[in-house]
Amino acid sequence: MKRNASFTLAFFQPLWIIILGSIFFLPMPSYANEPKNNLLYHTLTPELVTNYPTTGKRLGYVRLTISLMYEENDDEAILMEHTPQIRDILIQTIGQQSQETIRITHRREEWRQKALQNIQNQLTQLTGKQRVLDLLFTKYLYQ
């Protein structure tokens, strides 16, 4: 039994109109209410290489690549201007940590938070505003 093509088209045409017409009544996502996340990253260069105290006679060393997360475009210039102070804070914070703190992951997170807090406090004191939202280790090597 052969079907007529015009019969098939006439039968499915109202169905397609209903399906395509209903798309316009679906709820649309509202992008206007979402917060704008223009997060930017400033990588401290060169890498940070410094010593930390160990329990033995040898000093340990750590080599870090660190990125600072911030929101506003003009903060980049301020972060670059204050890079020496930021590096000093990081070196002092590392020097205060034990071998266990440097090597164990959850302890590393504790001193990362402490370093972030110290950097935020120093930049707030120098610039009047908290500039750094987060501190990220993009490379972390220790020996």
Tab-separated table of C-alpha atoms in Angstrom:
chain	number	residue	atom	x	y	z
A	1	MET	CA	0.000	0.000	0.000
A	2	LYS	CA	1.548	3.230	-1.178
A	3	ARG	CA	0.941	6.442	0.685
A	4	ASN	CA	0.460	9.662	-1.045
A	5	ALA	CA	3.278	12.160	-0.278
A	6	SER	CA	0.864	15.044	-0.073
A	7	PHE	CA	-1.223	13.143	2.489
A	8	THR	CA	1.872	12.529	4.681
A	9	LEU	CA	2.953	16.161	4.431
A	10	ALA	CA	-0.559	17.384	5.228
A	11	PHE	CA	-0.762	15.039	8.196
A	12	PHE	CA	2.585	16.084	9.815
A	13	GLN	CA	2.456	19.805	9.002
A	14	PRO	CA	0.222	20.803	11.954
A	15	LEU	CA	2.379	18.671	14.256
A	16	TRP	CA	5.537	20.528	13.216
A	17	ILE	CA	3.839	23.890	13.653
A	18	ILE	CA	2.846	22.955	17.212
A	19	ILE	CA	6.371	21.714	18.087
A	20	LEU	CA	8.177	24.714	16.609
A	21	GLY	CA	5.631	27.160	18.008
A	22	SER	CA	6.033	25.797	21.529
A	23	ILE	CA	9.754	26.610	21.510
A	24	PHE	CA	8.915	30.295	21.867
A	25	PHE	CA	7.067	29.627	25.116
A	26	LEU	CA	9.949	27.814	26.831
A	27	PRO	CA	11.611	29.764	29.636
A	28	MET	CA	14.772	31.481	28.481
A	29	PRO	CA	17.831	31.651	30.736
A	30	SER	CA	18.378	35.059	32.242
A	31	TYR	CA	21.976	36.157	31.817
A	32	ALA	CA	21.284	39.654	33.110
A	33	ASN	CA	20.913	38.449	36.712
A	34	GLU	CA	24.141	36.440	36.760
A	35	PRO	CA	27.216	38.013	38.328
A	36	LYS	CA	29.955	39.021	35.940
A	37	ASN	CA	33.024	36.891	36.541
A	38	ASN	CA	35.881	38.669	34.864
A	39	LEU	CA	38.578	36.896	36.808
A	40	LEU	CA	42.117	37.598	35.712
A	41	TYR	CA	45.420	36.027	36.721
A	42	HIS	CA	48.845	37.551	37.283
A	43	THR	CA	51.698	35.037	37.332
A	44	LEU	CA	54.691	35.998	39.421
A	45	THR	CA	57.826	35.772	37.321
A	46	PRO	CA	60.454	34.511	37.704
A	47	GLU	CA	59.549	31.383	39.635
A	48	LEU	CA	59.980	31.568	43.369
A	49	VAL	CA	62.878	29.388	44.551
A	50	THR	CA	63.753	29.419	48.231
A	51	ASN	CA	64.888	27.235	51.122
A	52	TYR	CA	62.874	25.875	54.003
A	53	PRO	CA	64.056	24.293	57.261
A	54	THR	CA	64.222	20.498	57.516
A	55	THR	CA	64.862	18.127	60.397
A	56	GLY	CA	68.216	16.965	58.987
A	57	LYS	CA	71.455	18.802	58.293
A	58	ARG	CA	70.449	19.685	54.742
A	59	LEU	CA	68.146	22.520	53.799
A	60	GLY	CA	65.156	21.732	51.681
A	61	TYR	CA	64.195	23.883	48.770
A	62	VAL	CA	60.927	24.660	47.125
A	63	ARG	CA	60.295	25.938	43.608
A	64	LEU	CA	56.936	27.568	42.983
A	65	THR	CA	55.083	29.186	40.147
A	66	ILE	CA	52.347	31.296	41.672
A	67	SER	CA	49.382	33.017	40.067
A	68	LEU	CA	47.334	35.675	41.789
A	69	MET	CA	43.637	35.915	40.935
A	70	TYR	CA	42.067	39.385	40.734
A	71	GLU	CA	38.986	41.035	39.194
A	72	GLU	CA	39.713	44.496	37.845
A	73	ASN	CA	41.931	45.314	34.866
A	74	ASP	CA	43.723	48.163	36.651
A	75	ASP	CA	44.801	45.764	39.425
A	76	GLU	CA	47.409	44.205	37.093
A	77	ALA	CA	49.581	47.324	37.171
A	78	ILE	CA	49.229	47.558	40.958
A	79	LEU	CA	50.191	43.895	41.392
A	80	MET	CA	53.219	44.356	39.155
A	81	GLU	CA	54.236	47.441	41.139
A	82	HIS	CA	54.013	45.546	44.427
A	83	THR	CA	55.522	42.260	43.214
A	84	PRO	CA	58.665	42.677	45.373
A	85	GLN	CA	56.526	42.974	48.535
A	86	ILE	CA	54.420	39.972	47.479
A	87	ARG	CA	57.531	37.865	46.830
A	88	ASP	CA	58.955	38.905	50.209
A	89	ILE	CA	55.761	37.856	51.992
A	90	LEU	CA	55.855	34.479	50.228
A	91	ILE	CA	59.531	33.878	51.071
A	92	GLN	CA	58.952	34.803	54.723
A	93	THR	CA	55.883	32.553	54.913
A	94	ILE	CA	57.748	29.611	53.388
A	95	GLY	CA	60.684	30.138	55.750
A	96	GLN	CA	58.342	29.802	58.751
A	97	GLN	CA	56.945	26.434	57.623
A	98	SER	CA	58.173	23.029	58.714
A	99	GLN	CA	59.216	20.252	56.371
A	100	GLU	CA	55.928	18.486	57.087
A	101	THR	CA	53.924	21.580	56.175
A	102	ILE	CA	55.729	21.966	52.853
A	103	ARG	CA	55.349	18.313	51.872
A	104	ILE	CA	51.871	17.269	53.075
A	105	THR	CA	49.033	18.421	50.835
A	106	HIS	CA	46.453	19.476	53.437
A	107	ARG	CA	49.130	21.326	55.438
A	108	ARG	CA	50.275	23.037	52.236
A	109	GLU	CA	46.731	24.384	51.841
A	110	GLU	CA	46.941	25.868	55.356
A	111	TRP	CA	50.086	27.844	54.611
A	112	ARG	CA	48.735	28.860	51.184
A	113	GLN	CA	45.743	30.404	52.982
A	114	LYS	CA	48.088	32.099	55.449
A	115	ALA	CA	50.211	33.519	52.616
A	116	LEU	CA	47.073	34.738	50.827
A	117	GLN	CA	45.850	36.458	53.990
A	118	ASN	CA	49.259	38.124	54.500
A	119	ILE	CA	49.330	39.356	50.889
A	120	GLN	CA	45.761	40.661	51.126
A	121	ASN	CA	46.555	42.501	54.374
A	122	GLN	CA	49.727	44.060	52.934
A	123	LEU	CA	48.072	45.176	49.689
A	124	THR	CA	45.085	46.580	51.580
A	125	GLN	CA	47.495	48.543	53.753
A	126	LEU	CA	49.467	49.822	50.724
A	127	THR	CA	46.612	50.509	48.287
A	128	GLY	CA	43.514	50.854	50.471
A	129	LYS	CA	41.739	47.977	48.744
A	130	GLN	CA	41.884	44.195	48.755
A	131	ARG	CA	43.254	43.395	45.308
A	132	VAL	CA	43.994	39.651	45.371
A	133	LEU	CA	41.099	37.191	45.522
A	134	ASP	CA	43.118	33.978	45.557
A	135	LEU	CA	46.631	32.601	45.355
A	136	LEU	CA	47.192	29.528	43.189
A	137	PHE	CA	50.187	27.204	42.946
A	138	THR	CA	50.542	26.384	39.261
A	139	LYS	CA	53.805	24.552	39.892
A	140	TYR	CA	54.944	23.171	43.229
A	141	LEU	CA	58.229	21.275	43.496
A	142	TYR	CA	60.080	20.510	46.705
A	143	GLN	CA	63.163	18.550	47.655
